[in-house]
Amino acid sequence: MVSKTKLAALGIAALMAVAPLAGCGSSKDEAKTTDTPKTEDTTTTTKTDDSNKTEATDDGAKKLTGDFEIQYFVGGYGDKWWKKVIADFQAANPDLKIKESGGPKINDQMKPRWVGGNPPDFVYIDGPNLNDRQMVEDGQLEDLTDWLKDAKNIDGEKISDILAQPPQEFDGKVYDIPLVLNSWGVFWDKALFKEKGWEEPTDWQSFLAVSDKIKAAGTTPFIHTGKYPYYINGAILYPAIVSANNNDISILQDMAASKVEAFQQPAVMTALKKIVELRDKGFIDKASIQINHTDSQMLFLQHKDAFIPNGLWLPNEMAKDVPGGFSFGFIPSVTQDAGGKVVANTSTANVAIAKNAKNKEAAKAFLQFVFSKAQASQWAELSGAPSNIKGDISASNAPSHVKDAAKYLTDPNTVVVPAITFNADVDKAMQDATDALTISKITPEQWVERVVEAAKKASK
């Protein structure tokens, strides 16, 4: 996995320029919880026969028929791209009966079907209550390892060759493919900082120094999403752990594998103490306690707080609320010591095929369709987020924060962390423990104790 970081660095920046971006959308995450517009589930159908099969056409190409169901979460990235790509795929396959199962609550709505062994054919793994590692462990996803070795997109390009971020492997096998590539980091308003004469942070020492000035000026330096602590974990804690581990990302990979000893490493304690330092200096807005993502982001946009940890989807997610003159500044990490390397903790949103899919041929064809450069361009344009397909950023009209991200992610001195998925129970334990740490309910030592206990249970 370590050797793949350069690929990630090249790729995220590349797709930031495939089309002009208005900001970004999920994630992250929200790995990941994002703003959820009120979008109802929709269904699109065309006339077809009742069987799921492929037929040969006169030119020898496969003709897709039967039912094909797609599940997608609608969050900060919106659903414009999904509507467009599904319509395009439908037009290319008129005899296929496509059903869209999408919306902000779709993951919860579809859960009984996944548990009951009657899932949709294709799934976009994003948003709350959907964890690819857990789905793999539960035997819900199709093994794509052999298929991906030779699979080509509709342009004839080998999919594995054009991916910016390679798929995460689970015990050496591939079950899902990253569609979106993002980076966690810290945001501020460049215009406000220029007006106030505040220095933009480049490391932990400069971050603390400017935060002192910000606090003295009557503004709270830092707010985070207390209801969803994976924001502060993704943008602050995990990069701090990597920095304290001599920039070796394997510690996070060991944590993702629920190896107990990984959580007991000194680097974890060093990182936790930086969060304590933020807390004890009074830099964290007390409103962070159990506040949701949109409310914390609104306070940030209103200049109630100067910094916020978030993903690149933030500007797009809050596009309707961004004040005039606001200019997003962004750095992937502030927790490195002076002279240290920036750590970019990337996040992805993946796509997969259900192991119990009824129309796997259509699902694989859809994978070949979505991983084309034309669709990558459309994704960037309609979602305001970078795709996971390599491209050229030289002619980019991307917003300043996206260009800032590209600058860091293409810098050979940046430590790029490939997207990592933790065990769901361990991830929850880390989130809860970090939340408690930020409000002085527990010590760093107790954080470790809590998480180690969860890791022990997960590794049995």
PDB file of N, CA and C in Angstrom, residues 175-271:
ATOM      1  N   TYR A 175     -12.843  -5.815  -3.750  1.00  0.00           N
ATOM      2  CA  TYR A 175     -14.298  -5.949  -3.740  1.00  0.00           C
ATOM      3  C   TYR A 175     -15.010  -4.666  -4.174  1.00  0.00           C
ATOM      4  N   ASP A 176     -14.320  -3.540  -4.112  1.00  0.00           N
ATOM      5  CA  ASP A 176     -14.928  -2.290  -4.573  1.00  0.00           C
ATOM      6  C   ASP A 176     -13.857  -1.391  -5.169  1.00  0.00           C
ATOM      7  N   ILE A 177     -14.292  -0.432  -5.970  1.00  0.00           N
ATOM      8  CA  ILE A 177     -13.367   0.425  -6.719  1.00  0.00           C
ATOM      9  C   ILE A 177     -13.668   1.892  -6.402  1.00  0.00           C
ATOM     10  N   PRO A 178     -12.656   2.685  -6.076  1.00  0.00           N
ATOM     11  CA  PRO A 178     -12.892   4.097  -5.773  1.00  0.00           C
ATOM     12  C   PRO A 178     -13.390   4.870  -6.988  1.00  0.00           C
ATOM     13  N   LEU A 179     -14.515   5.542  -6.826  1.00  0.00           N
ATOM     14  CA  LEU A 179     -15.071   6.382  -7.876  1.00  0.00           C
ATOM     15  C   LEU A 179     -14.695   7.849  -7.652  1.00  0.00           C
ATOM     16  N   VAL A 180     -14.638   8.246  -6.384  1.00  0.00           N
ATOM     17  CA  VAL A 180     -14.353   9.626  -6.003  1.00  0.00           C
ATOM     18  C   VAL A 180     -13.064   9.644  -5.194  1.00  0.00           C
ATOM     19  N   LEU A 181     -12.271  10.688  -5.344  1.00  0.00           N
ATOM     20  CA  LEU A 181     -11.046  10.816  -4.558  1.00  0.00           C
ATOM     21  C   LEU A 181     -10.988  12.199  -3.930  1.00  0.00           C
ATOM     22  N   ASN A 182     -10.856  12.226  -2.634  1.00  0.00           N
ATOM     23  CA  ASN A 182     -10.842  13.476  -1.910  1.00  0.00           C
ATOM     24  C   ASN A 182      -9.759  13.475  -0.857  1.00  0.00           C
ATOM     25  N   SER A 183      -9.583  14.600  -0.221  1.00  0.00           N
ATOM     26  CA  SER A 183      -8.613  14.697   0.867  1.00  0.00           C
ATOM     27  C   SER A 183      -9.254  15.419   2.038  1.00  0.00           C
ATOM     28  N   TRP A 184      -8.998  14.911   3.223  1.00  0.00           N
ATOM     29  CA  TRP A 184      -9.354  15.638   4.434  1.00  0.00           C
ATOM     30  C   TRP A 184      -8.355  16.773   4.620  1.00  0.00           C
ATOM     31  N   GLY A 185      -8.739  17.749   5.408  1.00  0.00           N
ATOM     32  CA  GLY A 185      -7.819  18.840   5.681  1.00  0.00           C
ATOM     33  C   GLY A 185      -8.468  19.908   6.529  1.00  0.00           C
ATOM     34  N   VAL A 186      -7.817  21.062   6.607  1.00  0.00           N
ATOM     35  CA  VAL A 186      -8.294  22.187   7.405  1.00  0.00           C
ATOM     36  C   VAL A 186      -8.555  23.378   6.481  1.00  0.00           C
ATOM     37  N   PHE A 187      -9.730  24.002   6.652  1.00  0.00           N
ATOM     38  CA  PHE A 187     -10.144  25.146   5.846  1.00  0.00           C
ATOM     39  C   PHE A 187     -10.116  26.437   6.660  1.00  0.00           C
ATOM     40  N   TRP A 188      -9.956  27.555   5.946  1.00  0.00           N
ATOM     41  CA  TRP A 188     -10.112  28.892   6.518  1.00  0.00           C
ATOM     42  C   TRP A 188     -10.515  29.828   5.388  1.00  0.00           C
ATOM     43  N   ASP A 189     -10.827  31.067   5.719  1.00  0.00           N
ATOM     44  CA  ASP A 189     -11.181  32.064   4.716  1.00  0.00           C
ATOM     45  C   ASP A 189      -9.966  32.929   4.422  1.00  0.00           C
ATOM     46  N   LYS A 190      -9.418  32.793   3.233  1.00  0.00           N
ATOM     47  CA  LYS A 190      -8.234  33.567   2.863  1.00  0.00           C
ATOM     48  C   LYS A 190      -8.484  35.076   2.938  1.00  0.00           C
ATOM     49  N   ALA A 191      -9.672  35.480   2.520  1.00  0.00           N
ATOM     50  CA  ALA A 191      -9.995  36.902   2.522  1.00  0.00           C
ATOM     51  C   ALA A 191      -9.996  37.459   3.941  1.00  0.00           C
ATOM     52  N   LEU A 192     -10.565  36.714   4.876  1.00  0.00           N
ATOM     53  CA  LEU A 192     -10.595  37.145   6.273  1.00  0.00           C
ATOM     54  C   LEU A 192      -9.190  37.218   6.855  1.00  0.00           C
ATOM     55  N   PHE A 193      -8.391  36.210   6.558  1.00  0.00           N
ATOM     56  CA  PHE A 193      -7.024  36.185   7.086  1.00  0.00           C
ATOM     57  C   PHE A 193      -6.212  37.371   6.545  1.00  0.00           C
ATOM     58  N   LYS A 194      -6.427  37.706   5.270  1.00  0.00           N
ATOM     59  CA  LYS A 194      -5.714  38.845   4.694  1.00  0.00           C
ATOM     60  C   LYS A 194      -6.166  40.144   5.356  1.00  0.00           C
ATOM     61  N   GLU A 195      -7.456  40.254   5.567  1.00  0.00           N
ATOM     62  CA  GLU A 195      -8.015  41.456   6.191  1.00  0.00           C
ATOM     63  C   GLU A 195      -7.483  41.648   7.610  1.00  0.00           C
ATOM     64  N   LYS A 196      -7.391  40.550   8.349  1.00  0.00           N
ATOM     65  CA  LYS A 196      -6.978  40.613   9.755  1.00  0.00           C
ATOM     66  C   LYS A 196      -5.464  40.565   9.935  1.00  0.00           C
ATOM     67  N   GLY A 197      -4.744  40.246   8.863  1.00  0.00           N
ATOM     68  CA  GLY A 197      -3.299  40.110   8.989  1.00  0.00           C
ATOM     69  C   GLY A 197      -2.878  38.833   9.675  1.00  0.00           C
ATOM     70  N   TRP A 198      -3.711  37.815   9.583  1.00  0.00           N
ATOM     71  CA  TRP A 198      -3.404  36.517  10.195  1.00  0.00           C
ATOM     72  C   TRP A 198      -2.619  35.652   9.204  1.00  0.00           C
ATOM     73  N   GLU A 199      -1.580  34.997   9.675  1.00  0.00           N
ATOM     74  CA  GLU A 199      -0.753  34.151   8.814  1.00  0.00           C
ATOM     75  C   GLU A 199      -1.453  32.815   8.564  1.00  0.00           C
ATOM     76  N   GLU A 200      -1.411  32.356   7.332  1.00  0.00           N
ATOM     77  CA  GLU A 200      -1.990  31.044   7.018  1.00  0.00           C
ATOM     78  C   GLU A 200      -1.063  29.954   7.547  1.00  0.00           C
ATOM     79  N   PRO A 201      -1.612  28.921   8.176  1.00  0.00           N
ATOM     80  CA  PRO A 201      -0.776  27.901   8.818  1.00  0.00           C
ATOM     81  C   PRO A 201      -0.071  26.984   7.820  1.00  0.00           C
ATOM     82  N   THR A 202       1.131  26.566   8.183  1.00  0.00           N
ATOM     83  CA  THR A 202       1.885  25.603   7.374  1.00  0.00           C
ATOM     84  C   THR A 202       2.302  24.383   8.197  1.00  0.00           C
ATOM     85  N   ASP A 203       2.146  24.482   9.522  1.00  0.00           N
ATOM     86  CA  ASP A 203       2.536  23.393  10.410  1.00  0.00           C
ATOM     87  C   ASP A 203       1.881  23.620  11.773  1.00  0.00           C
ATOM     88  N   TRP A 204       2.179  22.747  12.726  1.00  0.00           N
ATOM     89  CA  TRP A 204       1.535  22.812  14.037  1.00  0.00           C
ATOM     90  C   TRP A 204       1.909  24.090  14.794  1.00  0.00           C
ATOM     91  N   GLN A 205       3.157  24.453  14.746  1.00  0.00           N
ATOM     92  CA  GLN A 205       3.593  25.633  15.482  1.00  0.00           C
ATOM     93  C   GLN A 205       2.935  26.911  14.932  1.00  0.00           C
ATOM     94  N   SER A 206       2.892  27.055  13.609  1.00  0.00           N
ATOM     95  CA  SER A 206       2.268  28.251  13.026  1.00  0.00           C
ATOM     96  C   SER A 206       0.757  28.221  13.228  1.00  0.00           C
ATOM     97  N   PHE A 207       0.176  27.042  13.249  1.00  0.00           N
ATOM     98  CA  PHE A 207      -1.261  26.907  13.498  1.00  0.00           C
ATOM     99  C   PHE A 207      -1.607  27.379  14.910  1.00  0.00           C
ATOM    100  N   LEU A 208      -0.811  26.956  15.886  1.00  0.00           N
ATOM    101  CA  LEU A 208      -1.044  27.394  17.259  1.00  0.00           C
ATOM    102  C   LEU A 208      -0.807  28.894  17.411  1.00  0.00           C
ATOM    103  N   ALA A 209       0.232  29.389  16.751  1.00  0.00           N
ATOM    104  CA  ALA A 209       0.574  30.809  16.871  1.00  0.00           C
ATOM    105  C   ALA A 209      -0.538  31.696  16.328  1.00  0.00           C
ATOM    106  N   VAL A 210      -1.050  31.378  15.146  1.00  0.00           N
ATOM    107  CA  VAL A 210      -2.105  32.203  14.583  1.00  0.00           C
ATOM    108  C   VAL A 210      -3.408  32.012  15.346  1.00  0.00           C
ATOM    109  N   SER A 211      -3.604  30.833  15.904  1.00  0.00           N
ATOM    110  CA  SER A 211      -4.807  30.595  16.703  1.00  0.00           C
ATOM    111  C   SER A 211      -4.807  31.468  17.957  1.00  0.00           C
ATOM    112  N   ASP A 212      -3.635  31.705  18.511  1.00  0.00           N
ATOM    113  CA  ASP A 212      -3.526  32.627  19.651  1.00  0.00           C
ATOM    114  C   ASP A 212      -3.992  34.035  19.248  1.00  0.00           C
ATOM    115  N   LYS A 213      -3.550  34.480  18.071  1.00  0.00           N
ATOM    116  CA  LYS A 213      -3.941  35.801  17.579  1.00  0.00           C
ATOM    117  C   LYS A 213      -5.441  35.863  17.306  1.00  0.00           C
ATOM    118  N   ILE A 214      -5.960  34.790  16.744  1.00  0.00           N
ATOM    119  CA  ILE A 214      -7.386  34.742  16.415  1.00  0.00           C
ATOM    120  C   ILE A 214      -8.229  34.814  17.689  1.00  0.00           C
ATOM    121  N   LYS A 215      -7.818  34.054  18.688  1.00  0.00           N
ATOM    122  CA  LYS A 215      -8.541  34.061  19.955  1.00  0.00           C
ATOM    123  C   LYS A 215      -8.473  35.434  20.616  1.00  0.00           C
ATOM    124  N   ALA A 216      -7.305  36.056  20.561  1.00  0.00           N
ATOM    125  CA  ALA A 216      -7.133  37.387  21.153  1.00  0.00           C
ATOM    126  C   ALA A 216      -8.006  38.428  20.458  1.00  0.00           C
ATOM    127  N   ALA A 217      -8.319  38.185  19.186  1.00  0.00           N
ATOM    128  CA  ALA A 217      -9.152  39.112  18.428  1.00  0.00           C
ATOM    129  C   ALA A 217     -10.641  38.881  18.661  1.00  0.00           C
ATOM    130  N   GLY A 218     -10.973  37.882  19.485  1.00  0.00           N
ATOM    131  CA  GLY A 218     -12.371  37.641  19.824  1.00  0.00           C
ATOM    132  C   GLY A 218     -13.077  36.603  18.983  1.00  0.00           C
ATOM    133  N   THR A 219     -12.332  35.873  18.143  1.00  0.00           N
ATOM    134  CA  THR A 219     -12.908  34.810  17.309  1.00  0.00           C
ATOM    135  C   THR A 219     -12.412  33.468  17.820  1.00  0.00           C
ATOM    136  N   THR A 220     -13.312  32.483  17.850  1.00  0.00           N
ATOM    137  CA  THR A 220     -12.900  31.143  18.254  1.00  0.00           C
ATOM    138  C   THR A 220     -12.093  30.521  17.119  1.00  0.00           C
ATOM    139  N   PRO A 221     -10.910  30.000  17.413  1.00  0.00           N
ATOM    140  CA  PRO A 221     -10.057  29.492  16.331  1.00  0.00           C
ATOM    141  C   PRO A 221     -10.586  28.257  15.598  1.00  0.00           C
ATOM    142  N   PHE A 222     -11.270  27.355  16.282  1.00  0.00           N
ATOM    143  CA  PHE A 222     -11.478  26.025  15.702  1.00  0.00           C
ATOM    144  C   PHE A 222     -12.855  25.472  16.068  1.00  0.00           C
ATOM    145  N   ILE A 223     -13.559  24.966  15.084  1.00  0.00           N
ATOM    146  CA  ILE A 223     -14.807  24.257  15.326  1.00  0.00           C
ATOM    147  C   ILE A 223     -14.778  22.949  14.549  1.00  0.00           C
ATOM    148  N   HIS A 224     -15.378  21.920  15.116  1.00  0.00           N
ATOM    149  CA  HIS A 224     -15.472  20.650  14.393  1.00  0.00           C
ATOM    150  C   HIS A 224     -16.862  20.069  14.591  1.00  0.00           C
ATOM    151  N   THR A 225     -17.145  19.018  13.858  1.00  0.00           N
ATOM    152  CA  THR A 225     -18.466  18.403  13.886  1.00  0.00           C
ATOM    153  C   THR A 225     -18.525  17.357  14.993  1.00  0.00           C
ATOM    154  N   GLY A 226     -18.937  17.788  16.180  1.00  0.00           N
ATOM    155  CA  GLY A 226     -18.942  16.883  17.326  1.00  0.00           C
ATOM    156  C   GLY A 226     -19.856  15.686  17.180  1.00  0.00           C
ATOM    157  N   LYS A 227     -20.930  15.851  16.416  1.00  0.00           N
ATOM    158  CA  LYS A 227     -21.854  14.732  16.221  1.00  0.00           C
ATOM    159  C   LYS A 227     -21.237  13.651  15.353  1.00  0.00           C
ATOM    160  N   TYR A 228     -20.322  14.048  14.503  1.00  0.00           N
ATOM    161  CA  TYR A 228     -19.641  13.113  13.607  1.00  0.00           C
ATOM    162  C   TYR A 228     -18.132  13.304  13.762  1.00  0.00           C
ATOM    163  N   PRO A 229     -17.540  12.733  14.804  1.00  0.00           N
ATOM    164  CA  PRO A 229     -16.122  13.002  15.106  1.00  0.00           C
ATOM    165  C   PRO A 229     -15.132  12.465  14.086  1.00  0.00           C
ATOM    166  N   TYR A 230     -15.618  11.743  13.065  1.00  0.00           N
ATOM    167  CA  TYR A 230     -14.652  11.277  12.071  1.00  0.00           C
ATOM    168  C   TYR A 230     -14.094  12.446  11.266  1.00  0.00           C
ATOM    169  N   TYR A 231     -14.726  13.609  11.328  1.00  0.00           N
ATOM    170  CA  TYR A 231     -14.177  14.794  10.667  1.00  0.00           C
ATOM    171  C   TYR A 231     -12.853  15.190  11.330  1.00  0.00           C
ATOM    172  N   ILE A 232     -12.854  15.327  12.654  1.00  0.00           N
ATOM    173  CA  ILE A 232     -11.636  15.720  13.351  1.00  0.00           C
ATOM    174  C   ILE A 232     -10.624  14.579  13.341  1.00  0.00           C
ATOM    175  N   ASN A 233     -11.111  13.346  13.352  1.00  0.00           N
ATOM    176  CA  ASN A 233     -10.182  12.212  13.241  1.00  0.00           C
ATOM    177  C   ASN A 233      -9.492  12.209  11.883  1.00  0.00           C
ATOM    178  N   GLY A 234     -10.271  12.400  10.816  1.00  0.00           N
ATOM    179  CA  GLY A 234      -9.716  12.332   9.465  1.00  0.00           C
ATOM    180  C   GLY A 234      -8.769  13.462   9.132  1.00  0.00           C
ATOM    181  N   ALA A 235      -9.067  14.656   9.639  1.00  0.00           N
ATOM    182  CA  ALA A 235      -8.277  15.828   9.267  1.00  0.00           C
ATOM    183  C   ALA A 235      -7.205  16.198  10.282  1.00  0.00           C
ATOM    184  N   ILE A 236      -7.358  15.757  11.525  1.00  0.00           N
ATOM    185  CA  ILE A 236      -6.406  16.125  12.564  1.00  0.00           C
ATOM    186  C   ILE A 236      -5.690  14.901  13.156  1.00  0.00           C
ATOM    187  N   LEU A 237      -6.458  13.972  13.705  1.00  0.00           N
ATOM    188  CA  LEU A 237      -5.844  12.857  14.439  1.00  0.00           C
ATOM    189  C   LEU A 237      -5.004  11.942  13.553  1.00  0.00           C
ATOM    190  N   TYR A 238      -5.562  11.463  12.452  1.00  0.00           N
ATOM    191  CA  TYR A 238      -4.834  10.491  11.633  1.00  0.00           C
ATOM    192  C   TYR A 238      -3.578  11.078  10.982  1.00  0.00           C
ATOM    193  N   PRO A 239      -3.632  12.293  10.429  1.00  0.00           N
ATOM    194  CA  PRO A 239      -2.383  12.877   9.934  1.00  0.00           C
ATOM    195  C   PRO A 239      -1.351  13.065  11.047  1.00  0.00           C
ATOM    196  N   ALA A 240      -1.821  13.427  12.249  1.00  0.00           N
ATOM    197  CA  ALA A 240      -0.897  13.603  13.372  1.00  0.00           C
ATOM    198  C   ALA A 240      -0.230  12.285  13.747  1.00  0.00           C
ATOM    199  N   ILE A 241      -0.984  11.199  13.672  1.00  0.00           N
ATOM    200  CA  ILE A 241      -0.418   9.873  13.964  1.00  0.00           C
ATOM    201  C   ILE A 241       0.669   9.524  12.954  1.00  0.00           C
ATOM    202  N   VAL A 242       0.398   9.775  11.678  1.00  0.00           N
ATOM    203  CA  VAL A 242       1.380   9.472  10.632  1.00  0.00           C
ATOM    204  C   VAL A 242       2.636  10.321  10.820  1.00  0.00           C
ATOM    205  N   SER A 243       2.466  11.607  11.092  1.00  0.00           N
ATOM    206  CA  SER A 243       3.628  12.482  11.309  1.00  0.00           C
ATOM    207  C   SER A 243       4.472  11.988  12.469  1.00  0.00           C
ATOM    208  N   ALA A 244       3.798  11.611  13.550  1.00  0.00           N
ATOM    209  CA  ALA A 244       4.511  11.145  14.741  1.00  0.00           C
ATOM    210  C   ALA A 244       5.117   9.765  14.554  1.00  0.00           C
ATOM    211  N   ASN A 245       4.699   9.080  13.500  1.00  0.00           N
ATOM    212  CA  ASN A 245       5.232   7.744  13.190  1.00  0.00           C
ATOM    213  C   ASN A 245       6.284   7.827  12.089  1.00  0.00           C
ATOM    214  N   ASN A 246       7.003   8.962  12.050  1.00  0.00           N
ATOM    215  CA  ASN A 246       8.048   9.184  11.044  1.00  0.00           C
ATOM    216  C   ASN A 246       7.509   9.081   9.619  1.00  0.00           C
ATOM    217  N   ASN A 247       6.281   9.570   9.430  1.00  0.00           N
ATOM    218  CA  ASN A 247       5.629   9.614   8.122  1.00  0.00           C
ATOM    219  C   ASN A 247       5.370   8.233   7.531  1.00  0.00           C
ATOM    220  N   ASP A 248       5.341   7.226   8.371  1.00  0.00           N
ATOM    221  CA  ASP A 248       5.065   5.854   7.928  1.00  0.00           C
ATOM    222  C   ASP A 248       3.567   5.589   8.070  1.00  0.00           C
ATOM    223  N   ILE A 249       2.882   5.417   6.943  1.00  0.00           N
ATOM    224  CA  ILE A 249       1.433   5.248   6.969  1.00  0.00           C
ATOM    225  C   ILE A 249       0.993   3.848   7.381  1.00  0.00           C
ATOM    226  N   SER A 250       1.918   2.933   7.506  1.00  0.00           N
ATOM    227  CA  SER A 250       1.546   1.553   7.831  1.00  0.00           C
ATOM    228  C   SER A 250       0.852   1.452   9.184  1.00  0.00           C
ATOM    229  N   ILE A 251       1.089   2.427  10.063  1.00  0.00           N
ATOM    230  CA  ILE A 251       0.434   2.384  11.366  1.00  0.00           C
ATOM    231  C   ILE A 251      -1.085   2.502  11.203  1.00  0.00           C
ATOM    232  N   LEU A 252      -1.530   3.331  10.266  1.00  0.00           N
ATOM    233  CA  LEU A 252      -2.972   3.438  10.024  1.00  0.00           C
ATOM    234  C   LEU A 252      -3.524   2.172   9.388  1.00  0.00           C
ATOM    235  N   GLN A 253      -2.730   1.552   8.537  1.00  0.00           N
ATOM    236  CA  GLN A 253      -3.165   0.301   7.915  1.00  0.00           C
ATOM    237  C   GLN A 253      -3.275  -0.808   8.956  1.00  0.00           C
ATOM    238  N   ASP A 254      -2.359  -0.805   9.921  1.00  0.00           N
ATOM    239  CA  ASP A 254      -2.431  -1.781  11.008  1.00  0.00           C
ATOM    240  C   ASP A 254      -3.630  -1.502  11.908  1.00  0.00           C
ATOM    241  N   MET A 255      -3.931  -0.226  12.122  1.00  0.00           N
ATOM    242  CA  MET A 255      -5.120   0.133  12.896  1.00  0.00           C
ATOM    243  C   MET A 255      -6.380  -0.332  12.164  1.00  0.00           C
ATOM    244  N   ALA A 256      -6.395  -0.173  10.835  1.00  0.00           N
ATOM    245  CA  ALA A 256      -7.543  -0.603  10.043  1.00  0.00           C
ATOM    246  C   ALA A 256      -7.724  -2.113  10.104  1.00  0.00           C
ATOM    247  N   ALA A 257      -6.624  -2.830  10.287  1.00  0.00           N
ATOM    248  CA  ALA A 257      -6.677  -4.286  10.419  1.00  0.00           C
ATOM    249  C   ALA A 257      -6.964  -4.713  11.855  1.00  0.00           C
ATOM    250  N   SER A 258      -7.257  -3.727  12.723  1.00  0.00           N
ATOM    251  CA  SER A 258      -7.598  -3.969  14.139  1.00  0.00           C
ATOM    252  C   SER A 258      -6.480  -4.663  14.906  1.00  0.00           C
ATOM    253  N   LYS A 259      -5.224  -4.344  14.547  1.00  0.00           N
ATOM    254  CA  LYS A 259      -4.093  -4.887  15.286  1.00  0.00           C
ATOM    255  C   LYS A 259      -3.928  -4.077  16.571  1.00  0.00           C
ATOM    256  N   VAL A 260      -4.134  -4.722  17.679  1.00  0.00           N
ATOM    257  CA  VAL A 260      -4.162  -4.051  18.979  1.00  0.00           C
ATOM    258  C   VAL A 260      -2.904  -3.242  19.230  1.00  0.00           C
ATOM    259  N   GLU A 261      -1.745  -3.809  18.877  1.00  0.00           N
ATOM    260  CA  GLU A 261      -0.484  -3.138  19.184  1.00  0.00           C
ATOM    261  C   GLU A 261      -0.336  -1.801  18.445  1.00  0.00           C
ATOM    262  N   ALA A 262      -1.038  -1.637  17.320  1.00  0.00           N
ATOM    263  CA  ALA A 262      -0.943  -0.394  16.554  1.00  0.00           C
ATOM    264  C   ALA A 262      -1.495   0.784  17.360  1.00  0.00           C
ATOM    265  N   PHE A 263      -2.560   0.555  18.105  1.00  0.00           N
ATOM    266  CA  PHE A 263      -3.177   1.617  18.893  1.00  0.00           C
ATOM    267  C   PHE A 263      -2.361   1.958  20.137  1.00  0.00           C
ATOM    268  N   GLN A 264      -1.414   1.094  20.469  1.00  0.00           N
ATOM    269  CA  GLN A 264      -0.593   1.304  21.660  1.00  0.00           C
ATOM    270  C   GLN A 264       0.754   1.929  21.336  1.00  0.00           C
ATOM    271  N   GLN A 265       0.964   2.287  20.062  1.00  0.00           N
ATOM    272  CA  GLN A 265       2.228   2.879  19.653  1.00  0.00           C
ATOM    273  C   GLN A 265       2.344   4.321  20.192  1.00  0.00           C
ATOM    274  N   PRO A 266       3.551   4.771  20.492  1.00  0.00           N
ATOM    275  CA  PRO A 266       3.751   6.138  20.996  1.00  0.00           C
ATOM    276  C   PRO A 266       3.191   7.215  20.068  1.00  0.00           C
ATOM    277  N   ALA A 267       3.197   6.956  18.763  1.00  0.00           N
ATOM    278  CA  ALA A 267       2.706   7.947  17.805  1.00  0.00           C
ATOM    279  C   ALA A 267       1.242   8.296  18.056  1.00  0.00           C
ATOM    280  N   VAL A 268       0.462   7.320  18.496  1.00  0.00           N
ATOM    281  CA  VAL A 268      -0.953   7.569  18.778  1.00  0.00           C
ATOM    282  C   VAL A 268      -1.091   8.527  19.959  1.00  0.00           C
ATOM    283  N   MET A 269      -0.315   8.289  21.007  1.00  0.00           N
ATOM    284  CA  MET A 269      -0.361   9.155  22.187  1.00  0.00           C
ATOM    285  C   MET A 269       0.099  10.575  21.841  1.00  0.00           C
ATOM    286  N   THR A 270       1.131  10.692  21.029  1.00  0.00           N
ATOM    287  CA  THR A 270       1.616  12.009  20.612  1.00  0.00           C
ATOM    288  C   THR A 270       0.530  12.784  19.877  1.00  0.00           C
ATOM    289  N   ALA A 271      -0.182  12.096  18.996  1.00  0.00           N
ATOM    290  CA  ALA A 271      -1.252  12.736  18.225  1.00  0.00           C
ATOM    291  C   ALA A 271      -2.410  13.154  19.127  1.00  0.00           C
TER     292      ALA A 271
END
